[in-house]
Amino acid sequence: MSTAPKMSATDTTAMKPGTSTPFGALKQVDAGLLSVGYAEAGPPDGPAVILLHGWPYDIHSFADVTPLLASAGYRVIVPFVRGYGTTRFLSDGTLRNGQQAAVAVDVIALMDALGIEKAILAGFDWGARSADVIAALWPDRCTALVSVSGYLIGSQAANEAPLPPQAELAWWYQYYFATERGRAGYDKYRRDFSKLIWRLASPKWAFDDATFARSAAAFDNPDHVAIVIHNYRWRLGLAGGESQYDDLEQRLAGLPAIAVPTITLEGDANGAPHPDASAYASKFSGKYAHRVIEGGVGHNLPQEAPQAFAQAVVDVDGF
């Protein structure tokens, strides 16, 4: 049980999404294969919360969530995923690898570098997958979990199975990225492409150009395209991973259960491909709750519904 003070009802209802001031000066730390750029807020001795973003988003998905949690007494860490923002590889010779195990191990390395033994992990999209992986494989490092769209651990073998045509259509960009034309197209039009994904994934979210531009700056990272393309090609078995992750991927391919306290979230207007909650509820063997967040909330749930996301973090900490 956390010793942090809990948010009051007014804390979680008074904020208008998108109105928080930008993060202060970002920090940088060598962690594993990376120099990780991250934002930090809240008391340094507070219970740790690590907020993990997805594609094509960045740390500003948590611009409103972060001050809510910091004001409640949590130490909030919001890192740029490899290939985003100020995060850089320490070696030019490192494979620009986007496979699920590698991206999750980055989080463990960051925790080690910051001296964080355990943390609440909360994320969406790629970030939810990394949080799920850590909760499944390293439960001793995960106090509790908040995962948008639930259980997202997968494997190359599972991805070999074809889906019904309508489901395949929703993954159009995955097939585009499988081609060299797709790589070149994403590189040339990465901002236009990402804005299109935002609109498709969150059809009722009326974000403005300034909000998008604030996040899109993170896509100028020199490794961004390589990481994104490798991630989606690896999922389809069109790109190899690295041997040091083989044992982890073998364990993940067995779709291990998650025993840490968990709340899964889903927006009522998520336009991105996502499983139905009934398909993954059994994968959470500990104390568990699922919440549907209403009001036209799409894929980027923490930015579209920051109060609900922050409340889930606080509530799961009390499970």
PDB file of N, CA, C and O in Angstrom, residues 252-294:
ATOM      1  N   LEU A 252       7.753 -14.967 -23.256  1.00  0.00           N
ATOM      2  CA  LEU A 252       6.614 -14.121 -23.633  1.00  0.00           C
ATOM      3  C   LEU A 252       5.690 -14.821 -24.618  1.00  0.00           C
ATOM      4  O   LEU A 252       4.468 -14.607 -24.597  1.00  0.00           O
ATOM      5  N   ALA A 253       6.258 -15.662 -25.464  1.00  0.00           N
ATOM      6  CA  ALA A 253       5.439 -16.394 -26.437  1.00  0.00           C
ATOM      7  C   ALA A 253       4.447 -17.325 -25.754  1.00  0.00           C
ATOM      8  O   ALA A 253       3.413 -17.683 -26.337  1.00  0.00           O
ATOM      9  N   GLY A 254       4.749 -17.714 -24.507  1.00  0.00           N
ATOM     10  CA  GLY A 254       3.816 -18.532 -23.741  1.00  0.00           C
ATOM     11  C   GLY A 254       2.687 -17.729 -23.118  1.00  0.00           C
ATOM     12  O   GLY A 254       1.836 -18.298 -22.429  1.00  0.00           O
ATOM     13  N   LEU A 255       2.668 -16.420 -23.372  1.00  0.00           N
ATOM     14  CA  LEU A 255       1.631 -15.513 -22.858  1.00  0.00           C
ATOM     15  C   LEU A 255       1.439 -15.688 -21.353  1.00  0.00           C
ATOM     16  O   LEU A 255       0.374 -16.066 -20.870  1.00  0.00           O
ATOM     17  N   PRO A 256       2.488 -15.363 -20.589  1.00  0.00           N
ATOM     18  CA  PRO A 256       2.427 -15.564 -19.142  1.00  0.00           C
ATOM     19  C   PRO A 256       1.375 -14.681 -18.480  1.00  0.00           C
ATOM     20  O   PRO A 256       1.123 -13.552 -18.922  1.00  0.00           O
ATOM     21  N   ALA A 257       0.790 -15.200 -17.419  1.00  0.00           N
ATOM     22  CA  ALA A 257      -0.194 -14.433 -16.661  1.00  0.00           C
ATOM     23  C   ALA A 257       0.500 -13.313 -15.882  1.00  0.00           C
ATOM     24  O   ALA A 257       1.693 -13.391 -15.566  1.00  0.00           O
ATOM     25  N   ILE A 258      -0.262 -12.286 -15.572  1.00  0.00           N
ATOM     26  CA  ILE A 258       0.223 -11.149 -14.793  1.00  0.00           C
ATOM     27  C   ILE A 258      -0.467 -11.181 -13.435  1.00  0.00           C
ATOM     28  O   ILE A 258      -1.705 -11.127 -13.360  1.00  0.00           O
ATOM     29  N   ALA A 259       0.325 -11.271 -12.382  1.00  0.00           N
ATOM     30  CA  ALA A 259      -0.236 -11.453 -11.037  1.00  0.00           C
ATOM     31  C   ALA A 259      -0.260 -10.166 -10.218  1.00  0.00           C
ATOM     32  O   ALA A 259      -0.900 -10.127  -9.167  1.00  0.00           O
ATOM     33  N   VAL A 260       0.433  -9.114 -10.671  1.00  0.00           N
ATOM     34  CA  VAL A 260       0.452  -7.878  -9.881  1.00  0.00           C
ATOM     35  C   VAL A 260      -0.905  -7.193  -9.969  1.00  0.00           C
ATOM     36  O   VAL A 260      -1.663  -7.403 -10.931  1.00  0.00           O
ATOM     37  N   PRO A 261      -1.273  -6.379  -8.988  1.00  0.00           N
ATOM     38  CA  PRO A 261      -2.550  -5.649  -9.061  1.00  0.00           C
ATOM     39  C   PRO A 261      -2.625  -4.819 -10.345  1.00  0.00           C
ATOM     40  O   PRO A 261      -1.662  -4.133 -10.694  1.00  0.00           O
ATOM     41  N   THR A 262      -3.756  -4.901 -11.018  1.00  0.00           N
ATOM     42  CA  THR A 262      -3.866  -4.294 -12.351  1.00  0.00           C
ATOM     43  C   THR A 262      -5.217  -3.638 -12.559  1.00  0.00           C
ATOM     44  O   THR A 262      -6.259  -4.189 -12.172  1.00  0.00           O
ATOM     45  N   ILE A 263      -5.187  -2.486 -13.209  1.00  0.00           N
ATOM     46  CA  ILE A 263      -6.391  -1.891 -13.801  1.00  0.00           C
ATOM     47  C   ILE A 263      -6.130  -1.730 -15.289  1.00  0.00           C
ATOM     48  O   ILE A 263      -5.110  -1.154 -15.690  1.00  0.00           O
ATOM     49  N   THR A 264      -7.009  -2.269 -16.113  1.00  0.00           N
ATOM     50  CA  THR A 264      -6.947  -2.037 -17.548  1.00  0.00           C
ATOM     51  C   THR A 264      -7.996  -0.996 -17.921  1.00  0.00           C
ATOM     52  O   THR A 264      -9.073  -0.920 -17.315  1.00  0.00           O
ATOM     53  N   LEU A 265      -7.654  -0.200 -18.919  1.00  0.00           N
ATOM     54  CA  LEU A 265      -8.506   0.901 -19.355  1.00  0.00           C
ATOM     55  C   LEU A 265      -8.773   0.802 -20.848  1.00  0.00           C
ATOM     56  O   LEU A 265      -7.941   0.294 -21.607  1.00  0.00           O
ATOM     57  N   GLU A 266      -9.923   1.284 -21.260  1.00  0.00           N
ATOM     58  CA  GLU A 266     -10.228   1.397 -22.685  1.00  0.00           C
ATOM     59  C   GLU A 266     -11.096   2.621 -22.901  1.00  0.00           C
ATOM     60  O   GLU A 266     -12.004   2.893 -22.116  1.00  0.00           O
ATOM     61  N   GLY A 267     -10.771   3.385 -23.930  1.00  0.00           N
ATOM     62  CA  GLY A 267     -11.615   4.501 -24.310  1.00  0.00           C
ATOM     63  C   GLY A 267     -12.808   4.022 -25.107  1.00  0.00           C
ATOM     64  O   GLY A 267     -12.725   3.023 -25.831  1.00  0.00           O
ATOM     65  N   ASP A 268     -13.918   4.728 -24.991  1.00  0.00           N
ATOM     66  CA  ASP A 268     -15.132   4.305 -25.698  1.00  0.00           C
ATOM     67  C   ASP A 268     -15.112   4.652 -27.172  1.00  0.00           C
ATOM     68  O   ASP A 268     -16.017   4.276 -27.917  1.00  0.00           O
ATOM     69  N   ALA A 269     -14.054   5.357 -27.625  1.00  0.00           N
ATOM     70  CA  ALA A 269     -13.955   5.722 -29.040  1.00  0.00           C
ATOM     71  C   ALA A 269     -12.555   5.429 -29.574  1.00  0.00           C
ATOM     72  O   ALA A 269     -12.011   6.187 -30.372  1.00  0.00           O
ATOM     73  N   ASN A 270     -11.975   4.330 -29.133  1.00  0.00           N
ATOM     74  CA  ASN A 270     -10.644   3.944 -29.595  1.00  0.00           C
ATOM     75  C   ASN A 270     -10.723   3.436 -31.023  1.00  0.00           C
ATOM     76  O   ASN A 270     -11.288   2.377 -31.294  1.00  0.00           O
ATOM     77  N   GLY A 271     -10.128   4.188 -31.954  1.00  0.00           N
ATOM     78  CA  GLY A 271     -10.171   3.807 -33.353  1.00  0.00           C
ATOM     79  C   GLY A 271      -9.017   2.935 -33.791  1.00  0.00           C
ATOM     80  O   GLY A 271      -8.974   2.502 -34.951  1.00  0.00           O
ATOM     81  N   ALA A 272      -8.067   2.666 -32.899  1.00  0.00           N
ATOM     82  CA  ALA A 272      -6.930   1.804 -33.229  1.00  0.00           C
ATOM     83  C   ALA A 272      -7.295   0.345 -32.989  1.00  0.00           C
ATOM     84  O   ALA A 272      -8.192   0.036 -32.197  1.00  0.00           O
ATOM     85  N   PRO A 273      -6.622  -0.583 -33.664  1.00  0.00           N
ATOM     86  CA  PRO A 273      -6.878  -1.997 -33.391  1.00  0.00           C
ATOM     87  C   PRO A 273      -6.628  -2.310 -31.923  1.00  0.00           C
ATOM     88  O   PRO A 273      -5.591  -1.922 -31.368  1.00  0.00           O
ATOM     89  N   HIS A 274      -7.567  -2.988 -31.289  1.00  0.00           N
ATOM     90  CA  HIS A 274      -7.398  -3.341 -29.885  1.00  0.00           C
ATOM     91  C   HIS A 274      -8.302  -4.516 -29.558  1.00  0.00           C
ATOM     92  O   HIS A 274      -9.375  -4.664 -30.133  1.00  0.00           O
ATOM     93  N   PRO A 275      -7.871  -5.371 -28.632  1.00  0.00           N
ATOM     94  CA  PRO A 275      -8.666  -6.537 -28.271  1.00  0.00           C
ATOM     95  C   PRO A 275      -9.848  -6.144 -27.400  1.00  0.00           C
ATOM     96  O   PRO A 275      -9.823  -5.126 -26.692  1.00  0.00           O
ATOM     97  N   ASP A 276     -10.888  -6.959 -27.418  1.00  0.00           N
ATOM     98  CA  ASP A 276     -11.991  -6.792 -26.497  1.00  0.00           C
ATOM     99  C   ASP A 276     -11.531  -7.207 -25.100  1.00  0.00           C
ATOM    100  O   ASP A 276     -10.748  -8.150 -24.947  1.00  0.00           O
ATOM    101  N   ALA A 277     -12.032  -6.512 -24.090  1.00  0.00           N
ATOM    102  CA  ALA A 277     -11.589  -6.795 -22.724  1.00  0.00           C
ATOM    103  C   ALA A 277     -11.841  -8.233 -22.305  1.00  0.00           C
ATOM    104  O   ALA A 277     -11.079  -8.803 -21.517  1.00  0.00           O
ATOM    105  N   SER A 278     -12.884  -8.841 -22.839  1.00  0.00           N
ATOM    106  CA  SER A 278     -13.198 -10.220 -22.468  1.00  0.00           C
ATOM    107  C   SER A 278     -12.124 -11.192 -22.953  1.00  0.00           C
ATOM    108  O   SER A 278     -11.995 -12.295 -22.422  1.00  0.00           O
ATOM    109  N   ALA A 279     -11.339 -10.764 -23.946  1.00  0.00           N
ATOM    110  CA  ALA A 279     -10.318 -11.647 -24.509  1.00  0.00           C
ATOM    111  C   ALA A 279      -9.085 -11.746 -23.631  1.00  0.00           C
ATOM    112  O   ALA A 279      -8.308 -12.695 -23.766  1.00  0.00           O
ATOM    113  N   TYR A 280      -8.885 -10.786 -22.731  1.00  0.00           N
ATOM    114  CA  TYR A 280      -7.658 -10.812 -21.936  1.00  0.00           C
ATOM    115  C   TYR A 280      -7.872 -10.800 -20.427  1.00  0.00           C
ATOM    116  O   TYR A 280      -6.906 -10.880 -19.662  1.00  0.00           O
ATOM    117  N   ALA A 281      -9.095 -10.706 -19.965  1.00  0.00           N
ATOM    118  CA  ALA A 281      -9.328 -10.609 -18.522  1.00  0.00           C
ATOM    119  C   ALA A 281      -8.687 -11.754 -17.747  1.00  0.00           C
ATOM    120  O   ALA A 281      -8.154 -11.561 -16.641  1.00  0.00           O
ATOM    121  N   SER A 282      -8.699 -12.945 -18.330  1.00  0.00           N
ATOM    122  CA  SER A 282      -8.170 -14.116 -17.626  1.00  0.00           C
ATOM    123  C   SER A 282      -6.648 -14.089 -17.503  1.00  0.00           C
ATOM    124  O   SER A 282      -6.072 -14.882 -16.748  1.00  0.00           O
ATOM    125  N   LYS A 283      -5.972 -13.200 -18.228  1.00  0.00           N
ATOM    126  CA  LYS A 283      -4.519 -13.119 -18.156  1.00  0.00           C
ATOM    127  C   LYS A 283      -4.046 -12.385 -16.908  1.00  0.00           C
ATOM    128  O   LYS A 283      -2.854 -12.400 -16.599  1.00  0.00           O
ATOM    129  N   PHE A 284      -4.980 -11.752 -16.192  1.00  0.00           N
ATOM    130  CA  PHE A 284      -4.624 -11.031 -14.975  1.00  0.00           C
ATOM    131  C   PHE A 284      -5.101 -11.841 -13.778  1.00  0.00           C
ATOM    132  O   PHE A 284      -6.300 -11.890 -13.480  1.00  0.00           O
ATOM    133  N   SER A 285      -4.167 -12.478 -13.105  1.00  0.00           N
ATOM    134  CA  SER A 285      -4.512 -13.431 -12.049  1.00  0.00           C
ATOM    135  C   SER A 285      -4.544 -12.812 -10.661  1.00  0.00           C
ATOM    136  O   SER A 285      -4.997 -13.449  -9.710  1.00  0.00           O
ATOM    137  N   GLY A 286      -4.072 -11.581 -10.530  1.00  0.00           N
ATOM    138  CA  GLY A 286      -4.134 -10.900  -9.258  1.00  0.00           C
ATOM    139  C   GLY A 286      -5.396 -10.055  -9.157  1.00  0.00           C
ATOM    140  O   GLY A 286      -6.352 -10.234  -9.928  1.00  0.00           O
ATOM    141  N   LYS A 287      -5.426  -9.133  -8.194  1.00  0.00           N
ATOM    142  CA  LYS A 287      -6.575  -8.240  -8.082  1.00  0.00           C
ATOM    143  C   LYS A 287      -6.664  -7.399  -9.341  1.00  0.00           C
ATOM    144  O   LYS A 287      -5.664  -6.813  -9.778  1.00  0.00           O
ATOM    145  N   TYR A 288      -7.852  -7.317  -9.906  1.00  0.00           N
ATOM    146  CA  TYR A 288      -7.974  -6.791 -11.262  1.00  0.00           C
ATOM    147  C   TYR A 288      -9.293  -6.060 -11.453  1.00  0.00           C
ATOM    148  O   TYR A 288     -10.334  -6.468 -10.914  1.00  0.00           O
ATOM    149  N   ALA A 289      -9.251  -4.986 -12.216  1.00  0.00           N
ATOM    150  CA  ALA A 289     -10.463  -4.271 -12.605  1.00  0.00           C
ATOM    151  C   ALA A 289     -10.280  -3.724 -14.017  1.00  0.00           C
ATOM    152  O   ALA A 289      -9.156  -3.394 -14.428  1.00  0.00           O
ATOM    153  N   HIS A 290     -11.391  -3.643 -14.738  1.00  0.00           N
ATOM    154  CA  HIS A 290     -11.374  -3.044 -16.074  1.00  0.00           C
ATOM    155  C   HIS A 290     -12.336  -1.869 -16.089  1.00  0.00           C
ATOM    156  O   HIS A 290     -13.442  -1.954 -15.535  1.00  0.00           O
ATOM    157  N   ARG A 291     -11.918  -0.782 -16.730  1.00  0.00           N
ATOM    158  CA  ARG A 291     -12.747   0.413 -16.804  1.00  0.00           C
ATOM    159  C   ARG A 291     -12.833   0.905 -18.249  1.00  0.00           C
ATOM    160  O   ARG A 291     -11.805   1.002 -18.934  1.00  0.00           O
ATOM    161  N   VAL A 292     -14.017   1.221 -18.679  1.00  0.00           N
ATOM    162  CA  VAL A 292     -14.228   1.887 -19.968  1.00  0.00           C
ATOM    163  C   VAL A 292     -14.418   3.374 -19.684  1.00  0.00           C
ATOM    164  O   VAL A 292     -15.283   3.756 -18.894  1.00  0.00           O
ATOM    165  N   ILE A 293     -13.610   4.189 -20.317  1.00  0.00           N
ATOM    166  CA  ILE A 293     -13.648   5.636 -20.095  1.00  0.00           C
ATOM    167  C   ILE A 293     -14.498   6.259 -21.202  1.00  0.00           C
ATOM    168  O   ILE A 293     -14.161   6.166 -22.387  1.00  0.00           O
ATOM    169  N   GLU A 294     -15.581   6.864 -20.815  1.00  0.00           N
ATOM    170  CA  GLU A 294     -16.552   7.389 -21.771  1.00  0.00           C
ATOM    171  C   GLU A 294     -16.309   8.859 -22.079  1.00  0.00           C
ATOM    172  O   GLU A 294     -15.532   9.532 -21.415  1.00  0.00           O
TER     173      GLU A 294
END
